[in-house]
Short mmCIF file of C-alpha atoms in Angstrom, two decimals:
data_model
loop_
_atom_site.label_atom_id
_atom_site.label_comp_id
_atom_site.label_asym_id
_atom_site.label_seq_id
_atom_site.Cartn_x
_atom_site.Cartn_y
_atom_site.Cartn_z
CA MET A 287 107.57 78.60 98.92
CA ASN A 288 109.01 82.11 98.69
CA GLN A 289 109.43 84.58 101.53
CA TYR A 290 107.47 87.81 101.01
CA PHE A 291 107.02 91.05 102.90
CA ALA A 292 104.09 93.46 102.48
CA THR A 293 104.79 97.05 103.53
CA VAL A 294 101.81 98.77 105.16
CA ALA A 295 101.04 101.99 106.99
CA ARG A 296 101.98 102.08 110.66
CA GLY A 297 99.25 100.63 112.89
CA LEU A 298 97.59 98.56 110.14
CA GLU A 299 99.88 95.53 110.41
CA THR A 300 97.36 93.19 112.11
CA LEU A 301 94.58 94.20 109.76
CA ALA A 302 96.82 93.61 106.72
CA ALA A 303 97.83 90.22 108.13
CA GLN A 304 94.15 89.20 108.23
CA GLU A 305 93.71 90.33 104.64
CA LEU A 306 96.76 88.36 103.47
CA GLU A 307 95.51 85.23 105.22
CA GLN A 308 92.16 85.57 103.47
CA LEU A 309 94.04 85.74 100.14
CA GLY A 310 95.80 82.45 100.92
CA ALA A 311 99.14 83.56 102.42
CA HIS A 312 101.03 81.13 104.70
CA SER A 313 103.14 81.73 107.85
CA VAL A 314 101.75 85.26 108.20
CA GLU A 315 103.59 87.41 110.77
CA PRO A 316 102.85 91.10 111.38
CA GLY A 317 105.94 93.22 112.10
CA PHE A 318 106.67 96.96 112.18
CA CYS A 319 105.06 98.72 109.17
CA GLY A 320 104.74 95.41 107.39
CA VAL A 321 103.76 91.76 107.33
CA ALA A 322 106.00 88.78 106.49
CA PHE A 323 104.36 85.84 104.74
CA GLU A 324 105.08 82.89 102.46
CA GLY A 325 103.60 81.62 99.23
CA ASP A 326 104.15 80.73 95.59
CA ARG A 327 104.19 82.88 92.45
CA THR A 328 100.41 82.65 92.04
CA LEU A 329 99.97 84.12 95.53
CA LEU A 330 102.45 86.92 94.72
CA TYR A 331 100.44 87.95 91.67
CA ARG A 332 97.12 87.52 93.46
CA VAL A 333 98.14 89.66 96.45
CA ASN A 334 99.32 92.47 94.13
CA LEU A 335 95.98 92.31 92.33
CA TRP A 336 93.63 91.93 95.30
CA ALA A 337 95.18 93.30 98.52
CA ARG A 338 93.59 96.62 99.52
CA LEU A 339 95.88 97.62 102.41
CA PRO A 340 99.58 97.14 101.50
CA PHE A 341 101.82 99.62 99.66
CA ARG A 342 104.32 97.14 98.20
CA ILE A 343 104.93 93.40 98.09
CA LEU A 344 108.63 92.58 98.41
CA VAL A 345 110.28 89.25 97.63
CA ASN A 346 113.23 88.16 99.82
CA ILE A 347 116.20 87.01 97.75
CA HIS A 348 119.11 87.04 100.23
CA GLU A 349 120.09 87.77 103.82
CA PHE A 350 123.62 88.09 105.17
CA LYS A 351 125.67 89.37 108.09
CA CYS A 352 126.65 92.96 107.45
CA LEU A 353 128.60 95.31 109.72
CA ASP A 354 130.15 97.74 107.25
CA ALA A 355 130.50 98.81 103.60
CA LYS A 356 132.92 95.97 102.82
CA ASP A 357 130.47 93.32 104.12
CA LEU A 358 127.69 94.98 102.20
CA TYR A 359 129.58 95.00 98.89
CA ARG A 360 130.66 91.38 99.35
CA GLY A 361 127.19 90.23 100.34
CA ILE A 362 125.49 91.91 97.37
CA GLN A 363 128.12 90.41 95.03
CA SER A 364 127.38 86.92 96.40
CA ILE A 365 123.96 87.14 94.70
CA ASP A 366 123.93 85.91 91.10
CA TRP A 367 122.31 88.98 89.55
CA VAL A 368 122.03 87.39 86.11
CA ASN A 369 118.91 85.63 87.53
CA TYR A 370 117.18 88.96 88.10
CA LEU A 371 118.65 91.53 85.75
CA THR A 372 120.13 91.85 82.28
CA PRO A 373 122.28 94.88 81.28
CA ASP A 374 119.50 96.28 79.09
CA MET A 375 117.17 96.44 82.12
CA THR A 376 117.18 99.55 84.33
CA LEU A 377 117.65 99.45 88.07
CA ALA A 378 116.84 101.42 91.22
CA VAL A 379 118.00 100.75 94.77
CA ASN A 380 115.95 101.71 97.81
CA VAL A 381 117.49 101.51 101.30
CA THR A 382 115.72 101.36 104.66
CA GLY A 383 117.21 101.00 108.14
CA LYS A 384 120.82 101.49 109.25
CA ASN A 385 123.49 100.36 111.70
CA ASP A 386 126.52 102.03 113.33
CA ARG A 387 128.70 102.01 110.24
CA LEU A 388 126.08 102.12 107.50
CA ASN A 389 124.03 105.08 108.65
CA HIS A 390 123.68 107.08 105.46
CA SER A 391 121.12 105.63 103.06
CA HIS A 392 122.53 107.39 99.99
CA PHE A 393 125.99 105.92 100.61
CA THR A 394 124.49 102.48 101.29
CA SER A 395 122.47 102.50 98.07
CA LEU A 396 125.55 103.58 96.10
CA GLN A 397 127.49 100.60 97.51
CA VAL A 398 124.67 98.23 96.54
CA LYS A 399 124.42 99.65 93.01
CA ASN A 400 128.22 99.45 92.54
CA ALA A 401 128.30 95.83 93.69
CA ILE A 402 125.58 94.89 91.19
CA VAL A 403 126.97 96.75 88.15
CA ASP A 404 130.57 95.70 88.88
CA GLN A 405 129.41 92.07 88.76
CA GLN A 406 127.61 92.71 85.47
CA LYS A 407 130.65 94.44 83.89
CA GLU A 408 132.96 91.63 84.99
CA ASN A 409 130.71 88.81 83.74
CA LEU A 410 128.96 90.40 80.77
CA GLY A 411 131.04 93.43 79.79
CA GLU A 412 127.96 95.69 80.11
CA ARG A 413 125.92 97.11 82.97
CA SER A 414 122.39 98.27 83.80
CA ASN A 415 121.57 101.95 83.96
CA VAL A 416 120.02 103.50 87.04
CA GLU A 417 116.49 104.82 86.52
CA LEU A 418 114.86 106.30 89.61
CA HIS A 419 111.28 106.81 88.45
CA GLU A 420 110.22 103.80 86.39
CA PRO A 421 112.98 101.18 86.72
CA ASP A 422 112.58 97.64 85.39
CA VAL A 423 113.85 96.22 88.68
CA ARG A 424 113.60 97.81 92.12
CA VAL A 425 116.03 96.41 94.68
CA ASN A 426 115.10 96.99 98.30
CA VAL A 427 117.87 96.72 100.92
CA HIS A 428 117.10 96.73 104.64
CA ILE A 429 119.89 97.12 107.22
CA GLU A 430 119.07 96.16 110.79
CA ARG A 431 121.76 95.78 113.46
CA ASP A 432 124.33 93.45 111.85
CA PHE A 433 122.09 91.97 109.16
CA CYS A 434 121.21 93.00 105.62
CA THR A 435 118.11 91.71 103.82
CA VAL A 436 117.85 92.07 100.05
CA LYS A 437 114.39 92.09 98.46
CA LEU A 438 112.92 92.79 95.04
CA ASP A 439 109.86 95.03 94.79
CA SER A 440 107.16 93.15 92.88
CA SER A 441 104.63 96.00 92.87
CA GLY A 442 106.34 98.83 90.97
CA ASN A 443 104.44 101.97 91.90
CA SER A 444 102.87 101.84 95.37
CA LEU A 445 99.70 99.72 95.37
CA HIS A 446 97.72 102.46 97.12
CA ARG A 447 97.82 104.31 93.78
CA ARG A 448 95.01 102.26 92.34
CA GLY A 449 95.06 104.11 89.03
CA TYR A 450 91.42 105.24 89.20
CA ARG A 451 92.22 108.53 90.85
CA PRO A 452 94.14 111.03 88.74
CA ALA A 453 91.91 113.69 90.28
CA VAL A 454 92.70 114.30 93.93
CA GLY A 455 91.21 116.91 96.26
CA VAL A 456 93.27 119.14 98.56
CA ALA A 457 93.74 116.76 101.48
CA PRO A 458 93.48 113.32 99.93
CA LEU A 459 93.04 110.16 101.95
CA LYS A 460 95.22 107.36 100.59
CA GLU A 461 93.10 104.64 99.00
CA SER A 462 94.76 101.99 101.17
CA LEU A 463 93.91 103.93 104.35
CA ALA A 464 90.31 104.44 103.20
CA ALA A 465 90.06 100.66 102.64
CA ALA A 466 91.55 100.05 106.10
CA LEU A 467 89.11 102.41 107.82
CA ILE A 468 86.17 100.68 106.11
CA GLN A 469 87.59 97.33 107.24
CA LEU A 470 88.05 98.60 110.83
CA SER A 471 84.49 99.91 110.97
CA GLY A 472 82.98 96.50 110.36
CA TRP A 473 80.68 97.98 107.66
CA GLN A 474 78.98 95.28 105.61
CA PRO A 475 77.93 95.86 101.97
CA ASP A 476 74.27 95.19 102.82
CA GLN A 477 74.24 98.44 104.86
CA MET A 478 73.82 101.82 103.21
CA PHE A 479 77.09 103.82 103.12
CA TYR A 480 77.11 107.62 103.08
CA ASP A 481 79.96 110.15 103.22
CA PRO A 482 78.64 113.74 103.49
CA LEU A 483 82.17 115.23 103.19
CA CYS A 484 83.37 112.96 100.42
CA GLY A 485 85.94 115.18 98.64
CA SER A 486 87.13 113.39 95.51
CA GLY A 487 85.25 110.29 96.62
CA THR A 488 87.88 107.95 98.02
CA LEU A 489 85.79 106.46 100.88
CA PRO A 490 82.61 105.78 98.81
CA LEU A 491 84.75 104.45 95.94
CA GLU A 492 86.73 102.05 98.14
CA ALA A 493 83.44 100.93 99.73
CA SER A 494 81.95 100.25 96.29
CA LEU A 495 85.02 98.30 95.10
CA LYS A 496 84.69 96.12 98.19
CA ALA A 497 80.92 95.73 97.86
CA LEU A 498 81.11 94.82 94.16
CA ASN A 499 84.11 92.51 94.78
CA ILE A 500 86.31 94.46 92.36
CA ALA A 501 90.06 93.83 92.62
CA PRO A 502 91.81 97.17 93.26
CA GLY A 503 94.73 96.16 91.01
CA LEU A 504 92.55 96.04 87.90
CA PHE A 505 92.99 99.78 87.23
CA ARG A 506 96.77 99.76 87.29
CA GLU A 507 98.76 99.94 84.07
CA SER A 508 101.28 97.39 85.31
CA PHE A 509 103.03 95.68 88.23
CA GLY A 510 106.77 95.58 88.87
CA PHE A 511 106.95 91.79 88.44
CA GLU A 512 105.88 92.14 84.78
CA ASN A 513 109.47 93.23 83.96
CA TRP A 514 111.06 90.26 85.73
CA LEU A 515 112.91 87.54 83.87
CA ASP A 516 110.59 84.86 85.31
CA PHE A 517 107.36 86.76 84.52
CA ASP A 518 104.49 84.38 83.70
CA LEU A 519 102.10 86.28 81.42
CA SER A 520 99.55 83.48 81.09
CA LEU A 521 99.29 83.22 84.89
CA LEU A 522 98.65 86.95 85.24
CA GLU A 523 96.08 86.88 82.41
CA LYS A 524 94.30 83.97 84.10
CA LEU A 525 94.16 85.86 87.43
CA LEU A 526 92.95 89.06 85.72
CA GLN A 527 90.19 87.12 83.97
CA GLU A 528 89.14 85.41 87.23
CA ALA A 529 89.03 88.84 88.91
CA LYS A 530 86.82 90.26 86.15
CA ASP A 531 84.51 87.23 86.31
CA SER A 532 84.06 87.52 90.08
CA GLN A 533 82.71 91.09 90.04
CA LEU A 534 79.10 91.58 91.16
CA ASP A 535 76.59 93.36 88.91
CA ASN A 536 74.78 95.34 91.59
CA LEU A 537 75.45 96.91 94.98
CA PRO A 538 73.61 95.16 97.83
CA ALA A 539 72.80 98.60 99.34
CA PRO A 540 73.22 102.21 98.14
CA ILE A 541 76.55 104.04 98.44
CA TRP A 542 76.38 107.84 98.43
CA GLY A 543 78.77 110.75 98.72
CA SER A 544 78.19 114.49 98.86
CA ASP A 545 80.37 117.57 99.23
CA ARG A 546 79.82 121.33 99.16
CA ASP A 547 82.31 121.90 96.33
CA GLU A 548 80.89 121.31 92.87
CA ASN A 549 84.33 120.96 91.22
CA ILE A 550 85.36 118.31 93.70
CA ILE A 551 82.14 116.37 93.07
CA GLU A 552 83.03 116.48 89.34
CA GLN A 553 86.37 114.87 90.27
CA ALA A 554 84.61 112.21 92.33
CA ILE A 555 82.34 111.37 89.38
CA ASN A 556 85.40 111.16 87.08
CA ASN A 557 87.13 108.85 89.54
CA ALA A 558 83.99 106.68 89.71
CA GLN A 559 83.98 106.45 85.91
CA ASN A 560 87.65 105.43 85.97
CA CYS A 561 86.89 102.43 88.15
CA GLY A 562 83.65 101.57 86.38
CA VAL A 563 81.32 102.20 89.33
CA ASP A 564 79.74 105.47 88.14
CA ASN A 565 76.41 103.62 87.61
CA HIS A 566 76.51 102.38 91.20
CA VAL A 567 77.70 105.24 93.42
CA TRP A 568 75.65 108.41 93.73
CA PHE A 569 77.55 111.70 94.17
CA SER A 570 75.94 115.11 94.65
CA GLN A 571 76.83 118.67 95.57
CA MET A 572 75.38 119.54 98.99
CA GLU A 573 76.23 121.72 101.96
CA LEU A 574 76.67 119.85 105.25
CA ALA A 575 73.86 121.96 106.77
CA ASP A 576 71.43 120.54 104.17
CA VAL A 577 72.37 116.89 104.65
CA VAL A 578 69.60 114.53 105.81
CA ALA A 579 69.66 110.76 106.29
CA PRO A 580 68.76 109.08 102.98
CA ALA A 581 67.53 105.92 104.75
CA ASP A 582 66.37 104.70 108.18
CA SER A 583 69.69 103.09 108.97
CA GLY A 584 73.19 102.77 107.58
CA VAL A 585 76.79 103.72 108.15
CA LEU A 586 77.94 107.32 107.82
CA PHE A 587 81.65 107.82 107.25
CA CYS A 588 83.59 111.05 107.04
CA ASN A 589 87.05 112.55 107.20
CA PRO A 590 86.41 116.22 108.06
CA PRO A 591 89.23 118.76 107.58
CA TYR A 592 91.44 118.94 110.67
CA GLY A 593 94.01 121.44 109.44
CA GLU A 594 97.08 120.76 111.56
CA ARG A 595 97.81 124.47 111.71
CA LEU A 596 94.14 125.45 112.03
CA GLY A 597 93.74 123.75 115.39
CA ARG A 598 92.19 126.74 117.10
CA ASP A 599 90.36 128.03 114.05
CA SER A 600 86.86 129.02 115.22
CA ASP A 601 85.37 128.24 111.78
CA LEU A 602 86.53 124.64 112.03
CA GLY A 603 85.21 124.40 115.58
CA ALA A 604 81.81 125.61 114.35
CA PHE A 605 82.01 123.15 111.45
CA TYR A 606 82.58 120.23 113.84
CA LYS A 607 79.70 121.41 116.02
CA LEU A 608 77.47 121.49 112.93
CA LEU A 609 78.60 117.96 112.05
CA GLY A 610 77.63 116.81 115.54
CA ASP A 611 74.22 118.52 115.28
CA VAL A 612 73.49 116.95 111.88
CA LEU A 613 74.39 113.50 113.20
CA LYS A 614 72.37 113.94 116.40
CA GLN A 615 69.24 115.40 114.84
CA ARG A 616 69.01 113.71 111.45
CA PHE A 617 70.78 110.34 111.59
CA LYS A 618 68.95 108.46 114.34
CA GLY A 619 69.33 104.72 113.80
CA TRP A 620 72.67 105.11 111.99
CA THR A 621 76.25 104.38 113.03
CA ALA A 622 78.77 107.13 112.26
CA PHE A 623 82.55 106.96 111.92
CA VAL A 624 84.59 110.17 111.96
CA LEU A 625 88.33 110.25 111.33
CA SER A 626 89.96 113.10 113.20
CA GLY A 627 93.55 114.21 113.66
CA ASN A 628 92.63 116.94 116.10
CA LYS A 629 91.40 116.11 119.59
CA GLU A 630 90.29 119.63 120.37
CA LEU A 631 88.13 119.80 117.26
CA SER A 632 86.63 116.35 117.70
CA GLN A 633 85.36 117.41 121.14
CA SER A 634 83.30 120.09 119.35
CA ILE A 635 81.20 117.30 117.79
CA GLY A 636 79.53 117.10 121.21
CA LEU A 637 78.69 113.38 121.04
CA LYS A 638 80.09 110.57 123.13
CA SER A 639 81.98 108.06 121.03
CA SER A 640 81.34 104.37 121.76
CA LYS A 641 84.78 103.40 120.40
CA ARG A 642 88.03 105.09 119.37
CA ILE A 643 90.59 103.38 117.19
CA ALA A 644 94.07 104.89 116.85
CA VAL A 645 95.28 105.12 113.24
CA TYR A 646 97.89 107.10 111.35
CA ASN A 647 97.04 109.28 108.38
CA GLY A 648 100.54 109.50 106.91
CA ALA A 649 102.65 110.61 109.87
CA LEU A 650 99.72 112.21 111.68
CA PRO A 651 98.25 110.25 114.62
CA CYS A 652 94.45 110.19 114.26
CA GLN A 653 91.44 108.60 115.86
CA LEU A 654 88.63 106.81 114.11
CA MET A 655 85.65 107.58 116.34
CA LYS A 656 82.50 105.50 116.33
CA TYR A 657 79.14 106.99 117.30
CA GLU A 658 75.99 104.95 117.83
CA LEU A 659 73.15 107.32 116.97
CA TYR A 660 70.07 106.04 118.77
#
């Protein structure tokens, strides 16, 4: 059993822990901005392929007592790096956390890099080059009080970048957050899903991936662990094939998205093509004022603009009031979820929410508000 750590957005730790358990993780423990768990190599690959909420899956390789730069250098050198890295492989070091004496992440990462390459030069006569953007191996070092934990990043680029979305609107919602909101809402794929402010389509697309049981990792070019010395290609190929075989052919209920901006709807359609759901999801250009309920019941989801600096903008206030009117008058029998980062504006909706869930959109505290529209 290996020790793993999934990094997630603040506030989603418990939700991510549930997801990891469903994927077969053992000893799952939510922490701050992440979840610790245990499993074998198959689980590591499967979580990278299937998990919708985490950013990165890290593998613990060492932990040691560390008060200062000397301890750090010594501790990093006590790892036998030949197991993880050859001199022709590139390297990047990422540092989180600090203590009294190691409080500058750039200095800390330099110490770590030096300890690794000094060991290589001494034992092999050559060393790895540092490559910040697409390294073969990403080393993650976390300093907390008088301990240092060393992990390898198995994901490569952040998992929220599914790979289906080169086209992004002005205020994009991260795919992992969209998946989390859908999870929080309790929406089931047999209910119609509609986003009348869909932008480049992230919410409807994440809903359709879930409803069609499509693994979000299928659109990525690669994972970090594919560069590792112990990479098992046949295992990954087996898991990819299983993922492809488990996809459903049809949506149980319709998934729609609309937006006033024709160019953005084009982007949404492109993104749908990129993840192979363009025959399933329906996108159209439509003003909010023209939106009507496409069915007797369903779940409406939206992330209206909440311009941090436009808090007192009368246009936005009027826009939120219009949203409230459309929900009230035309969506009887539906449940609506609105993500808002602006309390003042969300009051302009003029409906009483039956539930509010606190979430973070990046660093911005938001509320996911639930409205039962009788």
